[in-house]
PDB file of C-alpha atoms in Angstrom:
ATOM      1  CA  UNK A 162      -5.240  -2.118 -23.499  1.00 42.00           C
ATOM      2  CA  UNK A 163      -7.742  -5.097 -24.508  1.00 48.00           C
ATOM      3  CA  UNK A 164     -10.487  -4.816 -22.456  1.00 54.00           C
ATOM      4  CA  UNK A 165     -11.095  -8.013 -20.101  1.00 57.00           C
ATOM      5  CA  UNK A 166     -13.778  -9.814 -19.577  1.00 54.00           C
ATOM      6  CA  UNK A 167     -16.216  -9.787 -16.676  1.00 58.00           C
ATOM      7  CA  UNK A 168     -17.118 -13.041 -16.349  1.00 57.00           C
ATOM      8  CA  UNK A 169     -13.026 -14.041 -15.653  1.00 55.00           C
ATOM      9  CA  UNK A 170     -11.793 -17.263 -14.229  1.00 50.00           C
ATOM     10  CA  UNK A 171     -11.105 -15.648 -10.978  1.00 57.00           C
ATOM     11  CA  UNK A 172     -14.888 -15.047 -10.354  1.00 57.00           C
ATOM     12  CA  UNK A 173     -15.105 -18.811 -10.006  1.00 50.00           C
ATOM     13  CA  UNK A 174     -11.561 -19.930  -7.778  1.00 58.00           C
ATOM     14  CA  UNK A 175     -10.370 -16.809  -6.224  1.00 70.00           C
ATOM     15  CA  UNK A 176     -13.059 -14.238  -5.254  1.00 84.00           C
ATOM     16  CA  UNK A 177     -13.046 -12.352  -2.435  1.00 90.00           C
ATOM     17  CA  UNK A 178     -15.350 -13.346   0.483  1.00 90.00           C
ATOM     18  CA  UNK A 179     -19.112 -11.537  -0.076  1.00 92.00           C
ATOM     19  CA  UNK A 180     -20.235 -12.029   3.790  1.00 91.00           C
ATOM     20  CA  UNK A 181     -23.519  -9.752   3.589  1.00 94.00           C
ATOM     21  CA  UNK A 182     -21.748  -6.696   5.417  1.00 96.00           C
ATOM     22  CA  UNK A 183     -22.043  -2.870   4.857  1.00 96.00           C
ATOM     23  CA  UNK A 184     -20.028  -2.001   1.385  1.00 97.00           C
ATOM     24  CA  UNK A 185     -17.046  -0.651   3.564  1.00 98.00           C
ATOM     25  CA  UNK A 186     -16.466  -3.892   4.905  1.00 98.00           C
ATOM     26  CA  UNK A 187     -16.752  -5.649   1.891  1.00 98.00           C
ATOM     27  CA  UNK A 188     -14.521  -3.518  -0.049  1.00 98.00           C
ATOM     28  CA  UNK A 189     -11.630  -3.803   3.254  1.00 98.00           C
ATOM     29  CA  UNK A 190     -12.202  -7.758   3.052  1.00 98.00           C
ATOM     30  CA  UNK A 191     -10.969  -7.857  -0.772  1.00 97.00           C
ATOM     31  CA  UNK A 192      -7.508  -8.772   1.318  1.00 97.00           C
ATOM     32  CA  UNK A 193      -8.669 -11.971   2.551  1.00 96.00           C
ATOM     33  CA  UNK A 194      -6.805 -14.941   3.470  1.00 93.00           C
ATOM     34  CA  UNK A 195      -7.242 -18.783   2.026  1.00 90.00           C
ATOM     35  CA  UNK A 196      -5.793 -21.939   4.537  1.00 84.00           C
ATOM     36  CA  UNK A 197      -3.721 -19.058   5.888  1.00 82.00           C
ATOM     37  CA  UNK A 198      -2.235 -17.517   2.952  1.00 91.00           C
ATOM     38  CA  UNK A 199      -3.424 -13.715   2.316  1.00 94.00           C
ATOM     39  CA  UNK A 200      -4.632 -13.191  -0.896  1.00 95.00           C
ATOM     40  CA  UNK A 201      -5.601  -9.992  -2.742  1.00 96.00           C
ATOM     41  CA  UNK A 202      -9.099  -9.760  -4.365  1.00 96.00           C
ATOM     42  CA  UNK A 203      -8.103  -6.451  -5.788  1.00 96.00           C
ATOM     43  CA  UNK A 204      -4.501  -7.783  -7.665  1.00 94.00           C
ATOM     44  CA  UNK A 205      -4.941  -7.561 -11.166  1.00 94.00           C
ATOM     45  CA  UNK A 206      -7.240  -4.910 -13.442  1.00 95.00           C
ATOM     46  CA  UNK A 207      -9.799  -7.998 -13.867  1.00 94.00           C
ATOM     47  CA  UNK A 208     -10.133  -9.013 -10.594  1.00 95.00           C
ATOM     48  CA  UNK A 209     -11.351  -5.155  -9.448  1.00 96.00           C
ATOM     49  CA  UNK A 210     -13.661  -5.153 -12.476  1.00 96.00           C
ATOM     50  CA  UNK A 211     -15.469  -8.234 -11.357  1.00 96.00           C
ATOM     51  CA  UNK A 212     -15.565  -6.659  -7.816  1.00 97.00           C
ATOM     52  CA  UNK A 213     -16.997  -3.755  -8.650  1.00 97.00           C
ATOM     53  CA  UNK A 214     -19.306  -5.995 -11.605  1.00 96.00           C
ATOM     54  CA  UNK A 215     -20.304  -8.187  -8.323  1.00 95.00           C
ATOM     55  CA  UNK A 216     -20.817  -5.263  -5.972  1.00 96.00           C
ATOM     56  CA  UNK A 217     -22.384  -2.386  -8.207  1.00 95.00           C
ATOM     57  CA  UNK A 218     -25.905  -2.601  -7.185  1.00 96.00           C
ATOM     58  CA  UNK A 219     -25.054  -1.314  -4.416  1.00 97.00           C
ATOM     59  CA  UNK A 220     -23.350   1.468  -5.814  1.00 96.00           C
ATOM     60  CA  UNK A 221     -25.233   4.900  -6.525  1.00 93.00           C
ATOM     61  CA  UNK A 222     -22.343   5.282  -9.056  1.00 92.00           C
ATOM     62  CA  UNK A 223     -23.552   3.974 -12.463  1.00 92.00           C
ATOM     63  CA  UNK A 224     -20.761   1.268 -13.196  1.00 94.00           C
ATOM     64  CA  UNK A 225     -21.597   0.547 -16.887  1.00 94.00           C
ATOM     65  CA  UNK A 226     -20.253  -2.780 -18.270  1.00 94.00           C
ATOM     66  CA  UNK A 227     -18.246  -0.484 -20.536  1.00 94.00           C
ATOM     67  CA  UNK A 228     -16.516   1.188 -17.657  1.00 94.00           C
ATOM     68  CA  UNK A 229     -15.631  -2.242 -15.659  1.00 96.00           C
ATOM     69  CA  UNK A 230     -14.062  -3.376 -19.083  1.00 94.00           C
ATOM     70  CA  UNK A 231     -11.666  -0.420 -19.353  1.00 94.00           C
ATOM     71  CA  UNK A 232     -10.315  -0.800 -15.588  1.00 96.00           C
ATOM     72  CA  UNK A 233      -6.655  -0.836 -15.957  1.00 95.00           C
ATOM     73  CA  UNK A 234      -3.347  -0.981 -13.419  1.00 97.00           C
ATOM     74  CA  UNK A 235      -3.848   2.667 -12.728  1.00 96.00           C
ATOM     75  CA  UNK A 236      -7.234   1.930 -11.789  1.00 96.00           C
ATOM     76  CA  UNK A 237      -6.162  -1.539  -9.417  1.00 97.00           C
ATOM     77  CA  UNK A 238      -3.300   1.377  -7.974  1.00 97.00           C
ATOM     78  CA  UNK A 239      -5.665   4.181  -6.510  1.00 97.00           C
ATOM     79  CA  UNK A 240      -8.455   1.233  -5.344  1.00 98.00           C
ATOM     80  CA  UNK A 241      -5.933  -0.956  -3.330  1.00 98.00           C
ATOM     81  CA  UNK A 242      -4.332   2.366  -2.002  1.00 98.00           C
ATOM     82  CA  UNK A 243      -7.418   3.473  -0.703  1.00 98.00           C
ATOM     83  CA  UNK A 244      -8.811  -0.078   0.863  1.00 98.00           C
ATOM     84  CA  UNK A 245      -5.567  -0.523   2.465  1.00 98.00           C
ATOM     85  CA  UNK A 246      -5.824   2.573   4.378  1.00 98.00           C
ATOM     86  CA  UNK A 247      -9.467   1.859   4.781  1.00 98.00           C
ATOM     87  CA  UNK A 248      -8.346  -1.261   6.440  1.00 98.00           C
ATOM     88  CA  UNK A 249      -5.798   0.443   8.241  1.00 98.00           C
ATOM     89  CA  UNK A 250      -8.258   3.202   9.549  1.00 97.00           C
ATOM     90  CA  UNK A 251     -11.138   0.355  10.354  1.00 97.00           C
ATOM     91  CA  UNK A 252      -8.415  -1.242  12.486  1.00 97.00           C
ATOM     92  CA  UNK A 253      -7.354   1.058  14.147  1.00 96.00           C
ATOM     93  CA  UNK A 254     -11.020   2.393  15.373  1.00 96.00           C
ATOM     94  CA  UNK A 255     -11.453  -1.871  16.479  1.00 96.00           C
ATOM     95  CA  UNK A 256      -8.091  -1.593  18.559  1.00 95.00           C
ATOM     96  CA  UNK A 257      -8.640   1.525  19.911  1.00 94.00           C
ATOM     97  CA  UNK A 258      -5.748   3.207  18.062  1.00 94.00           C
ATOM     98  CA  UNK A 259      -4.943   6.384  17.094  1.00 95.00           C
ATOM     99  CA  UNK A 260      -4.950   6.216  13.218  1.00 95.00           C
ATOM    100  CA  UNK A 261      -1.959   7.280  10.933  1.00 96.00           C
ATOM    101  CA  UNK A 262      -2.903  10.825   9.701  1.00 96.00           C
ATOM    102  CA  UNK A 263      -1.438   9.750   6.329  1.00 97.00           C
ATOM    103  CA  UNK A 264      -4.813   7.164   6.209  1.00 97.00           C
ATOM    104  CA  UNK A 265      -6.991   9.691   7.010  1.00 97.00           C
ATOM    105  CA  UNK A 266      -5.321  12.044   4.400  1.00 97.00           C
ATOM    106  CA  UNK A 267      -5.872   9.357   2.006  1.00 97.00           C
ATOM    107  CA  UNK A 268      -9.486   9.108   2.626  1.00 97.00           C
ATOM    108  CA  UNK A 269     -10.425  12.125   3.009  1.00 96.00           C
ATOM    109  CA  UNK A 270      -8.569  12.822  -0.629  1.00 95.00           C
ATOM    110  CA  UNK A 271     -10.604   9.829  -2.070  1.00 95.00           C
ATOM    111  CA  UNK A 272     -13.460  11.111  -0.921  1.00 93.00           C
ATOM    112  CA  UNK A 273     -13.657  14.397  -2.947  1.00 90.00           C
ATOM    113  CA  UNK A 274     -13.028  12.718  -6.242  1.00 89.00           C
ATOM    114  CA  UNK A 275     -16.541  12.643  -7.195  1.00 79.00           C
ATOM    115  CA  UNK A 276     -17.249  16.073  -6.931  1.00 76.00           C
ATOM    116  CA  UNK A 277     -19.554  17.746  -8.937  1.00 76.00           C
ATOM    117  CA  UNK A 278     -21.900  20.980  -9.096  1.00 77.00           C
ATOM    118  CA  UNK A 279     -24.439  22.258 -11.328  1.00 82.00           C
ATOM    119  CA  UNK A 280     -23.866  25.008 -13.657  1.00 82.00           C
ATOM    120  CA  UNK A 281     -26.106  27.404 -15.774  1.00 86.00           C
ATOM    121  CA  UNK A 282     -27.248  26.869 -19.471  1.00 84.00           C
ATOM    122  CA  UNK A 283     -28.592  29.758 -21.185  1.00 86.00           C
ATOM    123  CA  UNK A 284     -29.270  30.248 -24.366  1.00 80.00           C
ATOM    124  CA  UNK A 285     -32.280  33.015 -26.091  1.00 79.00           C
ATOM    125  CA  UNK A 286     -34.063  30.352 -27.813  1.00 76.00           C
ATOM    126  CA  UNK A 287     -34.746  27.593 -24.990  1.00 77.00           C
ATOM    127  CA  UNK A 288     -36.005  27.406 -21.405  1.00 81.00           C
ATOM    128  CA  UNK A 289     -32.695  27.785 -19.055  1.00 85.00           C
ATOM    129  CA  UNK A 290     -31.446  24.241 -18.416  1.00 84.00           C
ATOM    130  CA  UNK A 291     -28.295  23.066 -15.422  1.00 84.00           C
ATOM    131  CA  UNK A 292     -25.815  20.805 -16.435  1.00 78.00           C
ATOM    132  CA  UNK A 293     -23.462  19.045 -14.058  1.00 72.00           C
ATOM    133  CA  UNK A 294     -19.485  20.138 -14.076  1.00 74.00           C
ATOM    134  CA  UNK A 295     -16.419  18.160 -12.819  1.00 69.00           C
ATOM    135  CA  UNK A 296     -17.379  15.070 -12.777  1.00 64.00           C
ATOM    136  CA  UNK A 297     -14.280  12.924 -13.271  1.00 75.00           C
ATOM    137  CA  UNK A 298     -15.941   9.673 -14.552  1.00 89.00           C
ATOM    138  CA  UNK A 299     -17.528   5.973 -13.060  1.00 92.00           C
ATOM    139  CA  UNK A 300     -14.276   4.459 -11.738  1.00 95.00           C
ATOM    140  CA  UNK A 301     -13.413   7.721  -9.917  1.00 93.00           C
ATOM    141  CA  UNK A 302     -16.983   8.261  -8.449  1.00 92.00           C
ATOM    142  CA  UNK A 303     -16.753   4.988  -7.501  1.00 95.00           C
ATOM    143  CA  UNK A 304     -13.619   5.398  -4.925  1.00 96.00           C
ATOM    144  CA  UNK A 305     -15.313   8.816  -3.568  1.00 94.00           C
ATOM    145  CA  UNK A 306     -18.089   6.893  -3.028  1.00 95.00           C
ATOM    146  CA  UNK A 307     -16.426   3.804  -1.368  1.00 98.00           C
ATOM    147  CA  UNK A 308     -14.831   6.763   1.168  1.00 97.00           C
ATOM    148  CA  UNK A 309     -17.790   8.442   1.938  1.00 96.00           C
ATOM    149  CA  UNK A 310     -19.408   4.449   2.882  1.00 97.00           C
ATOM    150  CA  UNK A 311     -15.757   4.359   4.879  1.00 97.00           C
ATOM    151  CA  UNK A 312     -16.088   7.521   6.693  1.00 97.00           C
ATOM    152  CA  UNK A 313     -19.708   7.020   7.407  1.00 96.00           C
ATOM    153  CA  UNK A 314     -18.796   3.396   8.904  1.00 96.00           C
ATOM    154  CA  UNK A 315     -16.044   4.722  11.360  1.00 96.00           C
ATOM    155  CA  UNK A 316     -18.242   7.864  12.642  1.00 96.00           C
ATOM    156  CA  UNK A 317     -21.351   5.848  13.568  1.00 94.00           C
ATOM    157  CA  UNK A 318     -21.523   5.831  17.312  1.00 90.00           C
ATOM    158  CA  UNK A 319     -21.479   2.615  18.881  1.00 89.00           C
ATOM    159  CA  UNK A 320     -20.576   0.841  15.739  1.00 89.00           C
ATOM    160  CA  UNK A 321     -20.423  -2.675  16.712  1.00 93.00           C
ATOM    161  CA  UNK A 322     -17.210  -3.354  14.560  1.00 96.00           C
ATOM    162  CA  UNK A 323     -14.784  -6.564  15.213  1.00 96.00           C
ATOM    163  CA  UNK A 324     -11.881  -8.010  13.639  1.00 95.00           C
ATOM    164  CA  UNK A 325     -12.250 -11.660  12.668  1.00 94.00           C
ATOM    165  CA  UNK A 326     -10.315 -14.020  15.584  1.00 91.00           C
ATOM    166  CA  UNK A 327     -10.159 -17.228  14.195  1.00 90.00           C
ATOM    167  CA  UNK A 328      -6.374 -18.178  13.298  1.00 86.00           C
ATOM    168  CA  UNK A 329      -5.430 -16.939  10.059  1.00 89.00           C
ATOM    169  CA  UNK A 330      -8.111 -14.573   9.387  1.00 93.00           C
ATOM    170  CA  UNK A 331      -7.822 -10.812   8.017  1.00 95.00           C
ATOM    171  CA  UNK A 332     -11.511 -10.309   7.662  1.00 96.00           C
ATOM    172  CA  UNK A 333     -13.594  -7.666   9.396  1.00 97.00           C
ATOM    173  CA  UNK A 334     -17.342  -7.571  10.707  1.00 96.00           C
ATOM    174  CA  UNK A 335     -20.264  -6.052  12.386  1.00 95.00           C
ATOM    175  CA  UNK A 336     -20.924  -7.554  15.728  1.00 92.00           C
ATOM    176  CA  UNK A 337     -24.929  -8.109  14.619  1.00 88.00           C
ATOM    177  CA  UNK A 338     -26.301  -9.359  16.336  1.00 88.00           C
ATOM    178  CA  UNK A 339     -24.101  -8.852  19.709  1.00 85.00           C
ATOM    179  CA  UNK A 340     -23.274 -12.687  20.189  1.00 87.00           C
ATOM    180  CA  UNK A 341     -21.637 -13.045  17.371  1.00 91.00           C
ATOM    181  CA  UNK A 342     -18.164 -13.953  17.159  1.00 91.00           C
ATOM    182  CA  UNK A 343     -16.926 -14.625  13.920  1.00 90.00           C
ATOM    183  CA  UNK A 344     -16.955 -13.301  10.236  1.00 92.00           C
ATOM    184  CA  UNK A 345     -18.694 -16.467   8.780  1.00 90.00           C
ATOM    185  CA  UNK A 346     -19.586 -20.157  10.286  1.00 89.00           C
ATOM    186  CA  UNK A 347     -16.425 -21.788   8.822  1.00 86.00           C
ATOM    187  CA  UNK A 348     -14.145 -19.671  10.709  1.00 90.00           C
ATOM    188  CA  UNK A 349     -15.853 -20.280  13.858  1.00 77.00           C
ATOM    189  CA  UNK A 350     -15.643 -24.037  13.341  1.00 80.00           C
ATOM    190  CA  UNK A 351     -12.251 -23.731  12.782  1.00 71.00           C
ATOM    191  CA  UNK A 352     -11.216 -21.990  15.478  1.00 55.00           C
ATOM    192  CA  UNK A 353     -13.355 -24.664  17.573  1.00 68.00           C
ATOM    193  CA  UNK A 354     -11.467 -27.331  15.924  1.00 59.00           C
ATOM    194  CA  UNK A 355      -8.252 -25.107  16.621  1.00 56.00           C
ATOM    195  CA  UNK A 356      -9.074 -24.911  20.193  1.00 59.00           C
ATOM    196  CA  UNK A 357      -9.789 -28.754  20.404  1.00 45.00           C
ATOM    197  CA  UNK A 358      -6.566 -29.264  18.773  1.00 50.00           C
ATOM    198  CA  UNK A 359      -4.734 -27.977  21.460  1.00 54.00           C
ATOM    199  CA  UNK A 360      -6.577 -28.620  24.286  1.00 58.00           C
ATOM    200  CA  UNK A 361      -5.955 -32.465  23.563  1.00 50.00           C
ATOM    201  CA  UNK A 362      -2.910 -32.943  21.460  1.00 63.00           C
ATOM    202  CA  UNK A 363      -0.442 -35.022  23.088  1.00 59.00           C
ATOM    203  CA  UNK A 364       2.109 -33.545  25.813  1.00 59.00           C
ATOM    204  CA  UNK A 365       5.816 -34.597  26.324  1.00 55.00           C
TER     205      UNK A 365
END
């Protein structure tokens, strides 16, 4: 595979909303939804390398340029599986519902993938030094640690979480402070203009 650029085209036309919400949210919002048509910020190797590019600072995880360059289909595979279920999951705990065990599964697998643990180095001639075993690599750390930001998210009490209601919207966000209503200005002024719309257009 060639690697791809960071800086790609759909930086620029097609990016996923960044709204200024906890990474869990962001990373559930890469399926977003333009004039009503759902889009997927997460839909080809490039566009989850210039996620991840965008977001990494607020990763612990170091996500080198090298690393982003190399992210291939296998990669865009396991990080849409897991933010769909993510999304699935965060729904669920808006409605109310009780959450398909197969999400939880999937989180909860996601979640361990970034597992390492220190191990002994001896040798006669040197002070004894640790290295660090089973780590599986940046991209992989990377999903644990999106799960762990997931899992923490759903199991803070009182969470103020909210699914976006203006027509046409996928989006989810914290209810900071209480009064408000919507993901981002524009989609409150369109569902004003939405409710405007129909409390005036003409009757038969």
């Amino acid at each position: 595979m060639t690697p791809h650029t960071l800086t790609c085209p759909h930086a620029a036309t097609e990016a996923p909303p960044l709204l200024g919400e906890p990474l869990a949210l962001e990373f559930a919002n890469t399926h977003y939804a333009v004039r009503g048509s759902l889009r997927d910020g997460l839909g080809r190797p490039d566009h989850l390398a210039w996620w991840l590019w965008t977001c990494r600072d607020r990763f612990t995880t170091d996500l080198t340029d090298t690393a982003l360059a190399n992210v291939n289909e296998a990669d865009v595979v396991h990080f849409r599986e897991l933010r769909d279920a993510s999304r699935r999951l965060i729904d669920a705990r808006v409605q109310g519902w009780e959450p398909d065990s197969r999400d939880v599964a999937q989180l909860n697998r996601a979640g361990g993938l970034g597992r390492s643990w220190p191990i002994l180095l001896w040798n006669p001639d040197t002070t004894p030094t640790t290295a660090r075993m089973g780590a599986q690599g940046p991209l992989l750390e990377a999903q644990a640690e999106l799960a762990h930001a997931v899992v923490t998210l759903l199991t803070t009490p009182d969470n103020p979480l909210a699914s976006c209601p203006a027509p046409g919207c996928v989006l989810f966000f914290e209810r900071t402070p209480p009064r408000r209503a919507w993901c981002s200005p524009g989609c409150g002024n369109r569902a004003r203009a939405a409710r405007h719309y129909h409390r005036h257009r003409p009757t038969d």
